[in-house]
PDB file of C-alpha atoms in Angstrom:
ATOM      1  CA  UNK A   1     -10.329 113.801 -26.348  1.00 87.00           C
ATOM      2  CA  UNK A   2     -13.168 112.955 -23.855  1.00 88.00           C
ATOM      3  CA  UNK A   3     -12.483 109.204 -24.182  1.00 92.00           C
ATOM      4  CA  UNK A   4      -9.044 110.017 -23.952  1.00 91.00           C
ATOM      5  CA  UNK A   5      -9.825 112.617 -20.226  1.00 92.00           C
ATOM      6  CA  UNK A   6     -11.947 109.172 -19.248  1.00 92.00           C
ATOM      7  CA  UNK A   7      -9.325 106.816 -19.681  1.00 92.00           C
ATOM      8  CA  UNK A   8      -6.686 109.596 -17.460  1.00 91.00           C
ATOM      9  CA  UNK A   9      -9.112 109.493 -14.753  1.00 92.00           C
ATOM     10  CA  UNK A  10     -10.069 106.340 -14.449  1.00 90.00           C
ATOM     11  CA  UNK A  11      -5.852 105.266 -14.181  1.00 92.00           C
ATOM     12  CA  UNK A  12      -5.281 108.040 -11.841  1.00 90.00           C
ATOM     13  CA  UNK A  13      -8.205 106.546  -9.266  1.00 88.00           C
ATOM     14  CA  UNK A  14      -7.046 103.275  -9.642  1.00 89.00           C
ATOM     15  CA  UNK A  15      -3.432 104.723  -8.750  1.00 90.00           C
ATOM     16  CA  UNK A  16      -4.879 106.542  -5.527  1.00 91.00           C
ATOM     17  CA  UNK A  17      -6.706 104.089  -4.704  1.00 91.00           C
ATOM     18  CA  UNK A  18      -3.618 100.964  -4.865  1.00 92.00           C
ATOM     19  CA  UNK A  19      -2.043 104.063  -2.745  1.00 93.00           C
ATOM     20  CA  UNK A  20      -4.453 104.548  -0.272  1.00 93.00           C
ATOM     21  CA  UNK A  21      -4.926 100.102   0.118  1.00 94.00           C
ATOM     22  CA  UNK A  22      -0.839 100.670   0.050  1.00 94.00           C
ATOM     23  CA  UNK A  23      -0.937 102.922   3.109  1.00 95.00           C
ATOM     24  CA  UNK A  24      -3.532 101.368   5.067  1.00 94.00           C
ATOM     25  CA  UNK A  25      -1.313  98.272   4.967  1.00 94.00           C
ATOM     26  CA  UNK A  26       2.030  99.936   6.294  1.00 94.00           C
ATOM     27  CA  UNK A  27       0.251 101.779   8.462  1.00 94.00           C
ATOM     28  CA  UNK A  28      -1.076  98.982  10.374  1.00 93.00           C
ATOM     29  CA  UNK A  29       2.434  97.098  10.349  1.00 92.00           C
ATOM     30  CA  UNK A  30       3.719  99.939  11.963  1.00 91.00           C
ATOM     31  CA  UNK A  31       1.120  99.914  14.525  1.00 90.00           C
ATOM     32  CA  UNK A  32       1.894  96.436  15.237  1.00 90.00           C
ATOM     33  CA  UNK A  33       5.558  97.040  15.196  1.00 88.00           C
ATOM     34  CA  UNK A  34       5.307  99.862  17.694  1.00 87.00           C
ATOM     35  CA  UNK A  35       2.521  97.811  19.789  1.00 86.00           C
ATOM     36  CA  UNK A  36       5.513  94.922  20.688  1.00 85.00           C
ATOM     37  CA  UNK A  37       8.387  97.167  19.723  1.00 81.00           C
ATOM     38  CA  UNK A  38      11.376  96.282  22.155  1.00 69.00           C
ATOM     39  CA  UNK A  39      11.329  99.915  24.890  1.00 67.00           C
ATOM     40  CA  UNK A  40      15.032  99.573  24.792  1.00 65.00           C
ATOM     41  CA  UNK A  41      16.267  98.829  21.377  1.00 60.00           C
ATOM     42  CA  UNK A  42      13.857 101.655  20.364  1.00 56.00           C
ATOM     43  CA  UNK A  43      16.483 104.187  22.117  1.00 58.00           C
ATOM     44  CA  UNK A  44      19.342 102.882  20.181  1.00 56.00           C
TER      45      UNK A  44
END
């Protein structure tokens, strides 16, 4: 049961962490996006 508790976590903290890489990534896309976003297409 132990082995099986180990084997949980260490999938779960892979998953979070694959998340977290995940998020950093669009987040900084964004941030690009919105740096040379177009002011007036934004509107529409």
């Amino acid at each position: 049961m132990k082995e099986l508790l180990s084997i949980l976590a260490d999938i779960f903290g892979g998953a979070m962490e694959h998340i977290d890489y995940s998020m950093s990534q669009l987040l900084e896309r964004y941030r690009i996006v919105k740096l040379y976003a177009d002011p007036v297409s934004a509107l529409f």
